[in-house]
Tab-separated table of C-alpha atoms in Angstrom:
chain	number	residue	atom	x	y	z
G	9	MET	CA	28.269	-16.061	36.029
G	10	SER	CA	26.812	-12.637	36.666
G	11	PHE	CA	27.370	-9.840	39.161
G	12	VAL	CA	24.339	-9.008	41.311
G	13	LYS	CA	25.272	-6.310	43.808
G	14	SER	CA	27.886	-4.968	46.192
G	15	VAL	CA	27.429	-3.443	49.637
G	16	ASP	CA	29.557	-0.850	51.404
G	17	ALA	CA	29.802	-2.486	54.830
G	18	SER	CA	32.662	-0.364	56.154
G	19	ASP	CA	30.419	1.349	58.740
G	20	MET	CA	28.377	-1.740	59.504
G	21	ILE	CA	28.671	-3.799	62.677
G	22	LYS	CA	29.320	-7.235	61.211
G	23	ILE	CA	27.333	-9.403	63.596
G	24	ALA	CA	25.458	-12.547	62.579
G	25	ASP	CA	22.036	-10.861	62.342
G	26	THR	CA	23.333	-8.058	60.133
G	27	LEU	CA	25.148	-10.446	57.823
G	28	PHE	CA	22.096	-12.697	57.698
G	29	LYS	CA	19.955	-9.788	56.475
G	30	LEU	CA	22.483	-9.004	53.732
G	31	PHE	CA	22.622	-12.621	52.579
G	32	SER	CA	18.828	-12.969	52.761
G	33	GLU	CA	18.311	-9.988	50.459
G	34	VAL	CA	20.440	-11.624	47.780
G	35	ILE	CA	18.847	-15.047	48.305
G	36	GLU	CA	15.352	-13.542	47.993
G	37	TRP	CA	16.391	-11.698	44.819
G	38	VAL	CA	17.932	-14.806	43.228
G	39	GLY	CA	15.194	-17.103	44.526
G	40	SER	CA	15.751	-19.706	47.245
G	41	SER	CA	14.997	-22.539	44.801
G	42	ASN	CA	17.952	-21.412	42.678
G	43	ILE	CA	20.500	-21.348	45.501
G	44	VAL	CA	23.033	-24.178	45.358
G	45	HIS	CA	25.799	-22.936	47.638
G	46	VAL	CA	26.552	-19.843	49.690
G	47	VAL	CA	30.292	-19.175	50.109
G	48	THR	CA	31.350	-16.905	52.966
G	49	ASP	CA	34.309	-16.072	55.147
G	50	ASN	CA	35.062	-18.603	57.894
G	51	ALA	CA	35.000	-16.058	60.737
G	52	ALA	CA	32.663	-16.912	63.610
G	53	ASN	CA	30.105	-14.205	62.732
G	54	TYR	CA	29.851	-15.453	59.126
G	55	VAL	CA	29.490	-19.076	60.281
G	56	SER	CA	26.703	-18.002	62.650
G	57	ALA	CA	24.973	-16.148	59.819
G	58	GLY	CA	25.247	-19.288	57.698
G	59	LYS	CA	23.580	-21.307	60.444
G	60	LEU	CA	20.685	-18.816	60.522
G	61	ILE	CA	20.264	-19.275	56.784
G	62	HIS	CA	20.185	-23.059	57.193
G	63	GLU	CA	17.611	-22.800	59.979
G	64	LYS	CA	15.237	-20.925	57.652
G	65	LYS	CA	15.668	-23.231	54.638
G	66	ARG	CA	12.842	-25.261	53.147
G	67	SER	CA	11.905	-28.292	55.240
G	68	ASN	CA	12.480	-30.746	52.381
G	69	TRP	CA	16.023	-29.584	51.622
G	70	LYS	CA	18.857	-32.039	52.148
G	71	GLU	CA	22.300	-30.640	52.805
G	72	ILE	CA	25.171	-31.749	50.612
G	73	VAL	CA	27.536	-28.816	50.926
G	74	ARG	CA	28.237	-28.465	54.636
G	75	LEU	CA	29.371	-25.571	56.781
G	76	GLY	CA	33.100	-25.931	57.313
G	77	VAL	CA	33.865	-26.916	60.909
G	78	THR	CA	37.481	-26.090	60.228
G	79	ARG	CA	38.748	-23.983	57.372
G	80	PHE	CA	41.086	-26.724	56.093
G	81	ALA	CA	38.554	-29.540	55.866
G	82	THR	CA	35.499	-28.184	54.048
G	83	VAL	CA	36.055	-30.267	50.909
G	84	PHE	CA	36.289	-33.526	52.902
G	85	ILE	CA	33.276	-32.681	55.049
G	86	THR	CA	31.366	-32.076	51.821
G	87	LEU	CA	32.614	-35.397	50.437
G	88	LYS	CA	31.267	-37.141	53.543
G	89	SER	CA	27.935	-35.405	53.020
G	90	ILE	CA	27.894	-36.574	49.390
G	91	TYR	CA	28.545	-40.136	50.510
G	92	ASP	CA	25.682	-39.895	53.004
G	93	ARG	CA	23.401	-38.961	50.090
G	94	LYS	CA	24.597	-41.843	47.882
G	95	GLU	CA	21.190	-43.512	47.466
G	96	ASP	CA	19.381	-40.218	46.826
G	97	LEU	CA	21.928	-39.169	44.187
G	98	GLN	CA	21.859	-42.545	42.433
G	99	THR	CA	18.056	-42.508	42.431
G	100	LEU	CA	18.110	-39.050	40.881
G	101	MET	CA	20.391	-40.193	38.049
G	102	VAL	CA	17.877	-42.827	36.889
G	103	ASP	CA	14.763	-40.794	37.644
G	104	LYS	CA	12.683	-39.611	34.686
G	105	TYR	CA	12.996	-36.037	35.964
G	106	PHE	CA	16.739	-36.151	35.242
G	107	THR	CA	16.876	-38.517	32.257
G	108	SER	CA	14.327	-36.402	30.367
G	109	HIS	CA	16.093	-33.153	31.252
G	110	GLU	CA	18.458	-31.567	28.740
G	111	LEU	CA	21.196	-31.565	31.389
G	112	SER	CA	21.359	-35.370	31.310
G	113	LYS	CA	22.279	-35.204	27.624
G	114	SER	CA	25.054	-32.633	28.079
G	115	VAL	CA	28.721	-33.566	28.393
G	116	ASN	CA	28.833	-32.548	32.059
G	117	GLY	CA	25.551	-34.291	32.794
G	118	LYS	CA	26.761	-37.553	31.302
G	119	MET	CA	30.039	-37.289	33.176
G	120	ILE	CA	28.309	-36.654	36.528
G	121	SER	CA	25.874	-39.495	35.886
G	122	SER	CA	28.671	-41.963	35.107
G	123	ILE	CA	30.526	-40.977	38.286
G	124	ILE	CA	27.503	-41.284	40.562
G	125	LEU	CA	26.551	-44.662	39.109
G	126	ASP	CA	30.126	-45.974	39.354
G	127	SER	CA	30.532	-48.313	42.347
G	128	LYS	CA	34.316	-47.761	42.337
G	129	PHE	CA	33.763	-44.044	42.938
G	130	TRP	CA	31.730	-44.779	46.077
G	131	GLU	CA	34.320	-47.280	47.318
G	132	ASP	CA	37.057	-44.674	46.921
G	133	CYS	CA	34.796	-42.054	48.460
G	134	LEU	CA	34.245	-44.200	51.562
G	135	THR	CA	37.961	-44.960	51.886
G	136	THR	CA	38.828	-41.269	51.644
G	137	VAL	CA	36.198	-40.272	54.190
G	138	MET	CA	37.358	-42.918	56.680
G	139	ILE	CA	41.022	-41.971	56.301
G	140	VAL	CA	40.446	-38.241	56.575
G	141	GLY	CA	38.053	-38.562	59.538
G	142	PRO	CA	40.794	-38.889	62.202
G	143	LEU	CA	42.762	-36.068	60.560
G	144	ILE	CA	39.767	-33.736	60.613
G	145	LYS	CA	39.430	-34.375	64.344
G	146	LEU	CA	43.056	-33.320	64.732
G	147	LEU	CA	42.555	-30.250	62.516
G	148	ARG	CA	39.508	-29.205	64.528
G	149	LEU	CA	41.657	-29.344	67.629
G	150	VAL	CA	44.545	-27.387	66.115
G	151	ASP	CA	42.271	-24.830	64.435
G	152	ALA	CA	40.109	-24.189	67.500
G	153	ASP	CA	40.445	-20.968	69.440
G	154	GLU	CA	38.869	-22.185	72.690
G	155	LYS	CA	42.064	-23.489	74.287
G	156	PRO	CA	45.785	-23.927	73.521
G	157	SER	CA	46.302	-26.983	71.327
G	158	LEU	CA	50.074	-27.460	71.637
G	159	GLY	CA	49.763	-30.121	74.336
G	160	TYR	CA	47.474	-32.250	72.173
G	161	VAL	CA	49.068	-32.204	68.696
G	162	TYR	CA	51.586	-35.035	69.144
G	163	GLU	CA	49.025	-37.371	70.727
G	164	GLY	CA	46.468	-36.423	68.077
G	165	MET	CA	48.853	-37.394	65.299
G	166	GLN	CA	49.615	-40.704	67.005
G	167	ARG	CA	45.895	-41.383	67.374
G	168	ALA	CA	45.282	-40.528	63.699
G	169	LYS	CA	47.939	-42.995	62.543
G	170	ILE	CA	46.524	-45.749	64.750
G	171	ALA	CA	42.999	-45.059	63.458
G	172	ILE	CA	44.146	-45.310	59.827
G	173	LYS	CA	45.924	-48.595	60.529
G	174	THR	CA	42.779	-49.929	62.186
G	175	ILE	CA	40.694	-49.003	59.123
G	176	PHE	CA	42.868	-51.358	57.060
G	177	ARG	CA	42.893	-54.005	59.811
G	178	ASN	CA	46.600	-53.379	60.408
G	179	ARG	CA	47.556	-54.711	56.982
G	180	LYS	CA	50.844	-52.922	56.367
G	181	THR	CA	50.676	-53.077	52.588
G	182	ALA	CA	47.216	-51.486	52.694
G	183	TYR	CA	47.809	-48.637	55.153
G	184	THR	CA	51.437	-47.751	54.332
G	185	PRO	CA	50.638	-45.594	51.241
G	186	TYR	CA	48.524	-43.349	53.474
G	187	THR	CA	50.573	-43.323	56.680
G	188	SER	CA	53.737	-42.609	54.672
G	189	ILE	CA	52.149	-39.437	53.284
G	190	LEU	CA	51.065	-38.497	56.790
G	191	LYS	CA	54.572	-39.118	58.144
G	192	MET	CA	56.168	-37.121	55.340
G	193	GLN	CA	53.972	-34.073	56.051
G	194	TRP	CA	54.424	-34.489	59.803
G	195	ASP	CA	58.212	-34.660	59.523
G	196	LYS	CA	58.308	-31.721	57.139
G	197	HIS	CA	55.954	-29.284	58.851
G	198	LEU	CA	54.969	-30.321	62.368
G	199	LYS	CA	57.570	-32.626	63.888
G	200	ARG	CA	59.208	-30.354	66.443
G	201	ASP	CA	60.801	-30.888	69.846
G	202	LEU	CA	58.118	-28.595	71.260
G	203	HIS	CA	55.293	-30.990	70.274
G	204	ALA	CA	57.006	-34.041	71.763
G	205	ALA	CA	57.870	-32.134	74.947
G	206	ALA	CA	54.272	-30.900	75.292
G	207	TYR	CA	53.088	-34.499	74.875
G	208	PHE	CA	55.466	-35.624	77.635
G	209	LEU	CA	54.410	-32.791	79.958
G	210	ASN	CA	50.678	-33.342	79.500
G	211	PRO	CA	49.844	-35.508	82.555
G	212	GLY	CA	46.548	-36.559	81.004
G	213	PHE	CA	48.525	-38.408	78.340
G	214	PHE	CA	51.739	-39.189	80.222
G	215	TYR	CA	49.980	-41.029	83.056
G	216	SER	CA	47.538	-42.840	80.756
G	217	GLU	CA	47.890	-46.426	79.569
G	218	GLY	CA	48.043	-45.230	75.976
G	219	PHE	CA	51.167	-43.129	76.401
G	220	VAL	CA	53.740	-44.011	73.740
G	221	GLU	CA	57.139	-44.372	75.401
G	222	LYS	CA	59.790	-43.480	72.842
G	223	ALA	CA	63.387	-42.386	73.333
G	224	ASN	CA	62.946	-39.390	71.040
G	225	ILE	CA	60.219	-37.932	73.282
G	226	LEU	CA	62.453	-37.515	76.352
G	227	ARG	CA	65.333	-36.498	74.103
G	228	SER	CA	63.154	-33.749	72.597
G	229	LEU	CA	62.333	-32.511	76.089
G	230	LEU	CA	66.002	-32.383	77.090
G	231	ASP	CA	67.026	-30.741	73.816
G	232	LEU	CA	64.310	-28.144	74.175
G	233	PHE	CA	65.241	-27.253	77.732
G	234	ASP	CA	68.938	-27.588	76.860
G	235	ILE	CA	69.767	-29.002	80.297
G	236	GLU	CA	73.497	-28.599	79.790
G	237	THR	CA	73.176	-24.784	79.695
G	238	LEU	CA	71.452	-24.711	83.101
G	239	TYR	CA	74.797	-25.346	84.822
G	240	ASP	CA	74.124	-25.437	88.579
G	241	ASP	CA	70.413	-26.183	88.068
G	242	SER	CA	70.916	-29.087	85.679
G	243	VAL	CA	70.857	-31.705	88.443
G	244	ALA	CA	67.726	-30.172	90.005
G	245	ALA	CA	66.021	-30.048	86.606
G	246	MET	CA	66.757	-33.700	85.933
G	247	GLN	CA	65.516	-34.616	89.399
G	248	GLU	CA	62.237	-32.770	88.800
G	249	ILE	CA	61.754	-34.589	85.516
G	250	GLN	CA	62.437	-37.901	87.251
G	251	LEU	CA	59.915	-37.104	90.006
G	252	TYR	CA	57.305	-36.254	87.376
G	253	ARG	CA	58.103	-39.395	85.412
G	254	ASP	CA	57.826	-41.655	88.484
G	255	ARG	CA	54.804	-39.781	89.875
G	256	LYS	CA	56.486	-39.107	93.214
G	257	GLU	CA	56.244	-36.414	95.905
G	258	SER	CA	53.798	-33.658	94.834
G	259	PHE	CA	53.100	-35.440	91.541
G	260	GLY	CA	51.780	-38.420	93.482
G	261	ARG	CA	49.364	-36.535	95.693
G	262	GLU	CA	45.735	-37.586	95.510
G	263	SER	CA	44.648	-34.051	94.572
G	264	ALA	CA	47.159	-34.029	91.718
G	265	LEU	CA	45.993	-37.429	90.464
G	266	LYS	CA	42.354	-36.277	90.472
G	267	ALA	CA	43.242	-33.176	88.479
G	268	ILE	CA	45.165	-35.045	85.778
G	269	LYS	CA	42.294	-35.337	83.287
G	270	ARG	CA	40.623	-32.042	84.166
G	271	LEU	CA	43.647	-29.749	84.122
G	272	GLU	CA	44.630	-28.346	80.763
G	273	PRO	CA	48.387	-28.683	80.069
G	274	GLY	CA	48.694	-24.964	79.377
G	275	ARG	CA	47.489	-24.021	82.856
């Protein structure tokens, strides 16, 4: 590891083009053929600069390390990219270019070679990628800045659990080790009345065939609103909830029904 240079960017407007020029100077100095990975901040301007770098790469390059779509999932996105390059990597390990290189005779080289040529590694890799796929979709939603995500978290977690069960063909003994970890983290960090209430109050989900009717969902809504403290308005509040639940009066209007899937729950 060696230090190349530092730049005082305190007075610089950090837009994608400016950052791209800074990165390009270093890449040109090091040599594009020697670049393995460029690590940057995950802010939008840095991601855009990274995309510019990728657009100007050599035509025969194949990506393995991928730009992180969400800051929490980069390692799994990279793992998926590695799996997609399985045949190329295995071919490299038996190619004369590698086997005659001093790296193939080093401890690390032998270890990497044994991993890439191990069928069990690729089986585990595929399993991991398939399991994490639904979770990455949920993380992209939660980590996005385009729109409020509160109304989608509960449904997203339900969908992730169903997807994982489907991967293992609903064999309980096969999917339980993974869904139990998911449930433990959900219960510990994310399971809140607010998420269940937002799920209930999102008409796009509530009026769909896939809505999961559970007693704890309505209970979470009532606990969150604390109906008992509304005193004189408690009856009116319960009536409004009932009207919404049964899709009556204004909730049953044709205009309201048409807007169900287009209207964001935060609006």
